């Protein structure tokens, strides 16, 4: 692969906006901070200047440039609803923005494979943070759909290829269904998602095994780091339980069966029914302290087939037991999951499962954990300078999908090699908004 381009943070012209913001700071603004004026109300916010380089702010700067121009005088205006902006700021403070779609965006911004020259790019990354926006109440489904279509109509290279060389990340079990018209507009594009099946609320999957890529879930950085971690694994001999499942029941059959099984065998299986809040909610550290206290970590299906516990298991060094029949796993062309995990039929959750796990010798468990220890770097979103990371593996998968030539039903070519549209206008003269393929 030659290079990747980040589509929406595309130009050094953003330095003009940053300069305008910094230049507009007054004596009442602390050093290292700057004032922003948000929405039609022109409500004033004072934010850390470092945030201007954050992916969320890069998108806001893009909108600001489109709305007010790159050479704003006096103050930097942000065309964003005040309520949405407050929620985005809250997300930045508590770190909720760092889902894997944000992590991939951050890593691409710093990647040696990134190019600012669109003509040199093999692939185009389109950051959207759709899950974050939807969960935080920024846009409803109709508004999300409208925004996607509007943005896509501004992208000449998307029309050129029909979207085949454009990359979208959908980091939840809902997959591309968060964009309701995905099947119309981005059905040819490359989708990165941890979900290869569907949620229980959808009849079909948006995942296509021939063009899309399964990515690892977003494991807490506190246990993936090579330095001081939230918790360290326990020796097998000091683990209290044979197996555990830590999660909410959600009314799902497999999870409810595990909770009932734990009541029958409380010395073998830890399976409290956790809550979002209140006394039954576990904090980050407590969660991993419990997770590490079993030889096997059970990962049943929830609202959709993928489960974060599968990936977390490798970092507390319990053997993951996948109880989700339709789950897809990342990087199957290089990882033999039968050597580092167990997949058990969800229809056979019961005494037989515990008897089987109990029959596995500790030596075999240690061997599986040791092999998993060597491969777990593939679940960590680290820079491409690292010899092993989820990001490097994703780039490796992406380079296999590059093409020398792209076209769509709305692109044509002439004897001299020039690409034209239906009106025989050459590609470099195409002006947005454009009809979508």
Coordinates of C-alpha atoms in Angstrom, one line a residue:
X1 CA 0.0 0.0 0.0
X2 CA 1.3 3.4 -0.9
X3 CA -0.5 5.8 1.3
X4 CA -3.8 6.5 3.1
X5 CA -5.5 9.9 3.2
X6 CA -7.7 11.2 5.9
X7 CA -10.6 12.8 4.1
X8 CA -12.0 15.4 6.4
X9 CA -8.7 16.8 7.9
X10 CA -7.2 17.5 4.6
X11 CA -5.3 20.8 4.6
X12 CA -2.8 23.0 6.3
X13 CA -5.5 25.8 5.8
X14 CA -6.7 24.8 9.3
X15 CA -3.7 26.5 10.7
X16 CA -5.4 29.8 9.7
X17 CA -8.4 28.9 11.9
X18 CA -6.1 27.9 14.8
X19 CA -4.2 31.2 14.4
X20 CA -7.5 33.1 14.4
X21 CA -8.6 31.4 17.6
X22 CA -5.3 32.0 19.3
X23 CA -5.1 35.6 18.1
X24 CA -8.6 36.2 19.4
X25 CA -7.6 35.3 23.0
X26 CA -8.0 38.1 25.5
X27 CA -6.2 38.9 28.7
X28 CA -9.0 37.2 30.6
X29 CA -8.2 33.9 29.0
X30 CA -5.6 31.7 30.8
X31 CA -2.4 30.9 28.9
X32 CA -2.8 27.8 26.8
X33 CA -6.6 28.4 26.4
X34 CA -8.7 30.2 23.8
X35 CA -12.2 31.4 23.4
X36 CA -14.7 29.8 20.9
X37 CA -18.1 31.1 20.0
X38 CA -20.6 28.4 19.4
X39 CA -23.9 28.3 17.5
X40 CA -26.3 31.0 16.5
X41 CA -26.3 32.2 20.1
X42 CA -22.6 32.9 19.9
X43 CA -22.2 31.4 23.3
X44 CA -18.6 31.8 24.5
X45 CA -16.5 28.7 25.6
X46 CA -12.9 28.8 26.8
X47 CA -11.1 25.6 25.9
X48 CA -7.6 24.1 26.0
X49 CA -5.7 25.1 22.8
X50 CA -4.4 21.5 22.5
X51 CA -8.0 20.4 21.7
X52 CA -7.8 22.1 18.3
X53 CA -5.7 19.1 17.1
X54 CA -8.2 16.6 18.5
X55 CA -10.2 14.6 15.8
X56 CA -13.5 15.9 17.2
X57 CA -12.3 19.5 16.8
X58 CA -10.8 18.9 13.4
X59 CA -14.3 18.0 12.2
X60 CA -15.7 21.1 13.9
X61 CA -13.0 23.2 12.2
X62 CA -14.0 21.7 8.9
X63 CA -17.6 22.8 9.4
X64 CA -16.4 26.2 10.6
X65 CA -14.3 26.7 7.5
X66 CA -17.2 25.7 5.2
X67 CA -19.6 28.0 7.1
X68 CA -17.5 31.1 7.8
X69 CA -14.3 30.6 5.6
X70 CA -10.7 29.9 6.5
X71 CA -9.8 33.5 7.3
X72 CA -12.1 34.4 10.1
X73 CA -11.3 37.7 11.8
X74 CA -11.4 38.4 15.5
X75 CA -13.1 35.3 16.9
X76 CA -13.4 31.6 15.9
X77 CA -17.0 30.6 15.4
X78 CA -18.1 26.9 15.6
X79 CA -21.4 26.1 13.8
X80 CA -22.6 23.5 16.3
X81 CA -25.7 23.5 18.5
X82 CA -24.7 24.7 22.0
X83 CA -26.2 21.6 23.7
X84 CA -24.3 19.3 21.4
X85 CA -21.0 21.2 22.0
X86 CA -21.4 20.9 25.7
X87 CA -21.9 17.2 25.4
X88 CA -18.9 16.8 23.2
X89 CA -16.8 18.7 25.7
X90 CA -18.1 16.4 28.5
X91 CA -17.1 13.4 26.4
X92 CA -13.6 14.8 26.0
X93 CA -13.3 15.4 29.7
X94 CA -14.3 11.8 30.7
X95 CA -12.6 10.1 27.7
X96 CA -15.7 8.6 26.2
X97 CA -14.6 9.8 22.8
X98 CA -11.9 7.2 22.6
X99 CA -13.9 4.4 20.9
X100 CA -12.1 2.5 18.2
X101 CA -13.5 4.8 15.4
X102 CA -11.8 7.7 17.2
X103 CA -8.6 5.7 17.9
X104 CA -8.3 4.7 14.2
X105 CA -8.8 8.3 13.2
X106 CA -6.1 9.5 15.6
X107 CA -3.7 6.9 14.4
X108 CA -4.3 7.7 10.8
X109 CA -3.6 11.4 11.4
X110 CA -0.1 10.5 12.6
X111 CA 0.5 7.6 10.3
X112 CA 3.4 7.4 7.9
X113 CA 1.0 6.1 5.3
X114 CA -1.1 9.3 5.3
X115 CA -1.0 11.7 2.4
X116 CA -2.5 15.2 2.0
X117 CA -2.4 14.7 -1.8
X118 CA -5.7 13.1 -2.8
X119 CA -4.4 12.0 -6.2
X120 CA -1.7 9.9 -4.5
X121 CA -4.2 8.1 -2.1
X122 CA -5.1 4.5 -2.5
X123 CA -7.8 4.8 0.1
X124 CA -9.9 7.6 1.7
X125 CA -10.9 7.5 5.4
X126 CA -14.2 9.1 6.3
X127 CA -14.5 9.9 10.1
X128 CA -18.0 10.3 11.4
X129 CA -18.3 9.3 15.1
X130 CA -21.8 8.4 14.4
X131 CA -22.2 6.2 17.5
X132 CA -21.0 9.0 19.7
X133 CA -23.2 11.6 18.1
X134 CA -26.3 9.3 18.3
X135 CA -25.7 8.2 21.9
X136 CA -25.1 11.7 23.2
X137 CA -28.3 13.0 21.5
X138 CA -26.5 15.3 19.0
X139 CA -28.5 14.1 16.0
X140 CA -31.5 11.8 15.5
X141 CA -31.6 9.0 12.9
X142 CA -33.1 11.2 10.2
X143 CA -30.5 14.0 10.8
X144 CA -27.7 11.5 10.8
X145 CA -28.9 10.1 7.5
X146 CA -29.2 13.6 5.9
X147 CA -25.7 14.5 7.1
X148 CA -24.1 11.4 5.6
X149 CA -25.8 12.0 2.2
X150 CA -24.9 15.7 2.2
X151 CA -21.2 15.0 3.0
X152 CA -20.9 12.2 0.5
X153 CA -22.3 14.5 -2.2
X154 CA -19.4 16.9 -1.6
X155 CA -16.7 14.2 -2.3
X156 CA -15.6 13.9 -5.9
X157 CA -13.4 10.8 -5.2
X158 CA -16.4 9.0 -3.7
X159 CA -18.3 9.5 -6.9
X160 CA -15.3 8.5 -9.0
X161 CA -15.1 5.1 -7.5
X162 CA -18.6 4.6 -6.3
X163 CA -17.2 4.6 -2.8
X164 CA -15.1 1.4 -3.3
X165 CA -11.9 3.1 -2.0
X166 CA -13.6 4.9 1.0
X167 CA -13.4 3.5 4.5
X168 CA -16.1 3.9 7.2
X169 CA -16.0 2.8 10.8
X170 CA -19.1 1.6 12.7
X171 CA -17.8 0.5 16.1
X172 CA -21.0 -1.0 17.6
X173 CA -23.2 -4.1 17.1
X174 CA -25.6 -2.0 15.0
X175 CA -22.9 -1.7 12.4
X176 CA -23.6 0.4 9.3
X177 CA -27.4 0.4 10.2
X178 CA -26.6 3.6 12.2
X179 CA -26.7 5.2 8.7
X180 CA -30.2 4.2 7.6
X181 CA -29.4 4.5 3.9
X182 CA -26.1 2.7 4.0
X183 CA -27.3 0.0 1.5
X184 CA -28.0 2.7 -1.0
X185 CA -25.0 4.9 -0.7
X186 CA -22.0 3.0 0.9
X187 CA -22.8 -0.6 -0.1
X188 CA -19.6 -0.7 -2.1
X189 CA -17.4 1.0 0.5
X190 CA -15.1 -0.7 3.0
X191 CA -16.7 -1.0 6.5
X192 CA -14.6 -1.5 9.6
X193 CA -16.6 -3.0 12.4
X194 CA -16.4 -5.5 15.3
X195 CA -19.8 -6.9 14.3
X196 CA -20.0 -9.5 11.6
X197 CA -23.6 -10.5 12.2
X198 CA -26.4 -8.2 13.4
X199 CA -28.2 -6.9 16.4
X200 CA -31.4 -8.6 17.5
X201 CA -33.3 -5.5 16.2
X202 CA -32.2 -6.1 12.6
X203 CA -33.1 -8.9 10.2
X204 CA -30.0 -8.5 8.1
X205 CA -26.3 -7.8 8.6
X206 CA -24.5 -4.9 7.0
X207 CA -21.2 -6.9 7.0
X208 CA -19.9 -8.3 3.7
X209 CA -17.0 -10.7 4.2
X210 CA -15.6 -10.0 0.7
X211 CA -15.1 -6.3 1.2
X212 CA -15.4 -5.4 4.9
X213 CA -13.0 -5.9 7.8
X214 CA -13.7 -7.2 11.3
X215 CA -11.8 -5.1 13.9
X216 CA -11.1 -5.8 17.5
X217 CA -13.3 -4.2 20.2
X218 CA -12.1 -1.2 22.1
X219 CA -10.3 -2.7 25.1
X220 CA -9.7 -0.3 28.0
X221 CA -6.2 1.3 27.7
X222 CA -5.7 0.7 31.4
X223 CA -5.1 -3.0 30.9
X224 CA -3.5 -3.0 27.4
X225 CA -0.5 -0.8 28.3
X226 CA 3.0 -2.2 28.6
X227 CA 3.6 0.0 31.7
X228 CA 1.7 0.2 35.0
X229 CA -1.7 -1.4 34.4
X230 CA -5.0 -1.3 36.3
X231 CA -4.6 -5.0 37.3
X232 CA -2.1 -7.7 36.8
X233 CA -3.0 -11.4 36.1
X234 CA -3.2 -13.9 38.9
X235 CA -1.4 -17.3 39.0
X236 CA -3.9 -20.0 38.1
X237 CA -3.5 -21.5 41.5
X238 CA -4.7 -18.3 43.2
X239 CA -7.9 -17.9 41.1
X240 CA -11.0 -18.5 43.1
X241 CA -13.4 -19.5 40.3
X242 CA -13.3 -22.0 37.4
X243 CA -15.2 -19.5 35.2
X244 CA -17.0 -16.2 35.2
X245 CA -19.3 -13.9 33.3
X246 CA -19.4 -10.3 34.2
X247 CA -22.1 -8.3 32.4
X248 CA -25.7 -7.3 32.3
X249 CA -28.4 -9.9 31.5
X250 CA -30.3 -7.8 29.0
X251 CA -33.0 -10.4 28.9
X252 CA -30.8 -12.6 26.7
X253 CA -31.2 -16.4 27.0
X254 CA -27.6 -17.3 27.2
X255 CA -26.8 -14.7 29.8
X256 CA -29.8 -15.6 31.9
X257 CA -28.8 -19.3 31.7
X258 CA -25.3 -18.4 33.1
X259 CA -26.8 -16.4 35.9
X260 CA -29.0 -19.4 36.9
X261 CA -26.1 -21.8 36.5
X262 CA -24.0 -19.6 38.9
X263 CA -26.7 -19.9 41.5
X264 CA -26.4 -23.7 41.3
X265 CA -22.6 -23.8 41.4
X266 CA -21.5 -20.6 43.2
X267 CA -18.1 -22.0 44.0
X268 CA -17.3 -22.7 40.3
X269 CA -19.0 -19.9 38.4
X270 CA -19.1 -16.2 39.3
X271 CA -21.9 -14.5 37.4
X272 CA -23.4 -11.5 39.2
X273 CA -26.1 -9.6 37.3
X274 CA -24.4 -6.2 36.8
X275 CA -26.2 -2.9 36.4
X276 CA -25.3 0.5 34.8
X277 CA -25.6 2.2 38.2
X278 CA -26.2 1.6 41.8
X279 CA -24.5 -0.9 44.2
X280 CA -24.4 -3.6 41.5
X281 CA -22.2 -1.5 39.1
X282 CA -18.5 -2.4 39.1
X283 CA -15.9 0.3 38.6
X284 CA -13.2 -0.1 36.0
X285 CA -10.6 -1.6 38.4
X286 CA -13.1 -3.8 40.3
X287 CA -14.4 -5.2 37.0
X288 CA -10.9 -6.4 36.0
X289 CA -10.1 -7.6 39.5
X290 CA -13.2 -9.9 39.2
X291 CA -12.4 -10.9 35.6
X292 CA -8.9 -12.1 36.4
X293 CA -10.1 -14.3 39.2
X294 CA -11.2 -17.2 37.0
X295 CA -9.4 -19.6 34.7
X296 CA -12.0 -19.2 31.9
X297 CA -13.9 -16.0 31.0
X298 CA -17.3 -16.7 29.4
X299 CA -18.4 -14.4 26.5
X300 CA -22.1 -14.9 25.6
X301 CA -24.0 -13.1 22.9
X302 CA -25.7 -9.9 23.9
X303 CA -27.8 -7.5 21.8
X304 CA -25.4 -8.6 18.9
X305 CA -23.0 -11.4 18.3
X306 CA -19.7 -9.6 19.1
X307 CA -18.5 -9.2 22.7
X308 CA -15.8 -7.1 24.2
X309 CA -15.1 -9.7 27.0
X310 CA -13.6 -12.0 24.4
X311 CA -10.8 -9.4 23.9
X312 CA -10.5 -8.3 27.5
X313 CA -9.9 -11.9 28.5
X314 CA -6.4 -12.0 26.9
X315 CA -5.2 -9.1 29.1
X316 CA -6.2 -10.6 32.4
X317 CA -5.0 -14.0 31.1
X318 CA -8.1 -16.1 31.4
X319 CA -9.0 -18.4 28.5
X320 CA -12.0 -16.8 26.6
X321 CA -14.9 -19.1 26.0
X322 CA -17.1 -17.8 23.2
X323 CA -20.8 -18.5 23.6
X324 CA -21.9 -16.6 20.6
X325 CA -22.6 -18.8 17.6
X326 CA -22.6 -16.1 14.9
X327 CA -19.6 -14.1 16.1
X328 CA -16.9 -13.1 13.6
X329 CA -13.3 -12.6 14.7
X330 CA -10.6 -10.3 13.3
X331 CA -7.6 -11.3 11.3
X332 CA -8.6 -14.9 10.7
X333 CA -6.1 -15.2 7.9
X334 CA -3.2 -15.1 10.5
X335 CA -4.8 -16.1 13.8
X336 CA -5.8 -19.7 14.6
X337 CA -8.4 -19.1 17.4
X338 CA -8.6 -22.7 18.3
X339 CA -5.2 -22.4 19.9
X340 CA -6.0 -19.5 22.1
X341 CA -9.7 -19.7 22.9
X342 CA -12.7 -22.0 23.1
X343 CA -16.0 -21.7 21.2
X344 CA -18.9 -23.6 22.8
X345 CA -22.4 -24.0 21.4
X346 CA -24.8 -21.5 23.0
X347 CA -27.5 -24.2 22.9
X348 CA -25.4 -26.3 25.4
X349 CA -24.9 -23.8 28.2
X350 CA -25.4 -25.8 31.4
X351 CA -23.7 -28.4 33.6
X352 CA -22.0 -29.9 30.6
X353 CA -20.1 -26.7 30.0
X354 CA -18.7 -26.5 33.5
X355 CA -17.8 -30.2 33.5
X356 CA -15.9 -29.8 30.2
X357 CA -14.0 -26.7 31.5
X358 CA -13.2 -28.5 34.7
X359 CA -11.7 -31.4 32.8
X360 CA -9.0 -29.3 31.1
X361 CA -5.6 -29.6 32.8
X362 CA -3.9 -26.5 34.1
X363 CA -1.0 -27.2 31.9
X364 CA -3.2 -27.0 28.8
X365 CA -4.7 -23.8 30.1
X366 CA -1.3 -22.3 30.7
X367 CA -0.3 -23.2 27.1
X368 CA -3.4 -21.5 25.7
X369 CA -2.8 -18.4 27.8
X370 CA 0.9 -18.2 26.7
X371 CA -0.1 -18.4 23.0
X372 CA -2.7 -15.7 23.6
X373 CA -0.1 -13.5 25.3
X374 CA 1.9 -13.5 22.1
X375 CA -1.0 -12.5 19.9
X376 CA -3.0 -10.0 22.1
X377 CA -1.0 -7.1 20.7
X378 CA -3.3 -7.5 17.7
X379 CA -6.2 -6.1 20.0
X380 CA -4.3 -3.0 20.9
X381 CA -4.8 0.3 19.0
X382 CA -1.2 1.5 18.9
X383 CA 0.7 3.5 16.2
X384 CA 2.0 1.7 13.0
X385 CA 5.5 2.2 14.3
X386 CA 4.8 -0.7 16.7
X387 CA 5.8 -4.1 15.3
X388 CA 2.4 -5.6 16.3
X389 CA -0.9 -3.7 16.8
X390 CA -4.6 -3.7 15.7
X391 CA -3.8 -0.6 13.6
X392 CA -1.0 -2.3 11.7
X393 CA -3.1 -5.4 11.2
X394 CA -6.0 -3.2 9.8
X395 CA -3.6 -1.5 7.5
X396 CA -2.3 -4.9 6.3
X397 CA -5.9 -5.9 5.6
X398 CA -6.6 -2.6 3.8
X399 CA -3.6 -2.9 1.5
X400 CA -5.1 -6.1 0.2
X401 CA -8.2 -4.2 -1.0
X402 CA -6.4 -1.5 -3.0
X403 CA -7.0 -1.3 -6.7
X404 CA -5.1 0.3 -9.6
X405 CA -8.3 1.5 -11.3
X406 CA -11.7 2.6 -10.0
X407 CA -14.9 3.5 -11.7
X408 CA -18.6 3.7 -11.0
X409 CA -21.9 3.9 -13.0
X410 CA -21.3 7.7 -13.0
X411 CA -17.7 7.7 -14.3
X412 CA -16.5 7.2 -17.9
X413 CA -13.2 7.4 -19.7
X414 CA -12.0 8.6 -23.1
X415 CA -9.2 7.5 -25.5
X416 CA -6.7 9.9 -23.9
X417 CA -7.2 8.3 -20.4
X418 CA -9.2 11.2 -19.0
X419 CA -12.0 10.4 -16.6
X420 CA -15.3 12.2 -17.3
X421 CA -18.8 12.3 -15.9
X422 CA -22.1 11.7 -17.8
X423 CA -21.9 15.2 -19.2
X424 CA -18.3 14.6 -20.4
X425 CA -16.9 17.0 -17.9
X426 CA -13.4 16.0 -16.8
X427 CA -12.9 14.8 -13.3
X428 CA -10.8 17.7 -12.1
X429 CA -13.6 20.1 -13.0
X430 CA -16.3 18.3 -11.1
X431 CA -18.1 20.6 -8.6
X432 CA -20.1 19.7 -5.6
X433 CA -22.8 18.9 -4.8
X434 CA -22.7 15.9 -7.1
X435 CA -25.2 13.1 -7.9
X436 CA -24.3 10.1 -5.8
X437 CA -23.6 6.7 -7.5

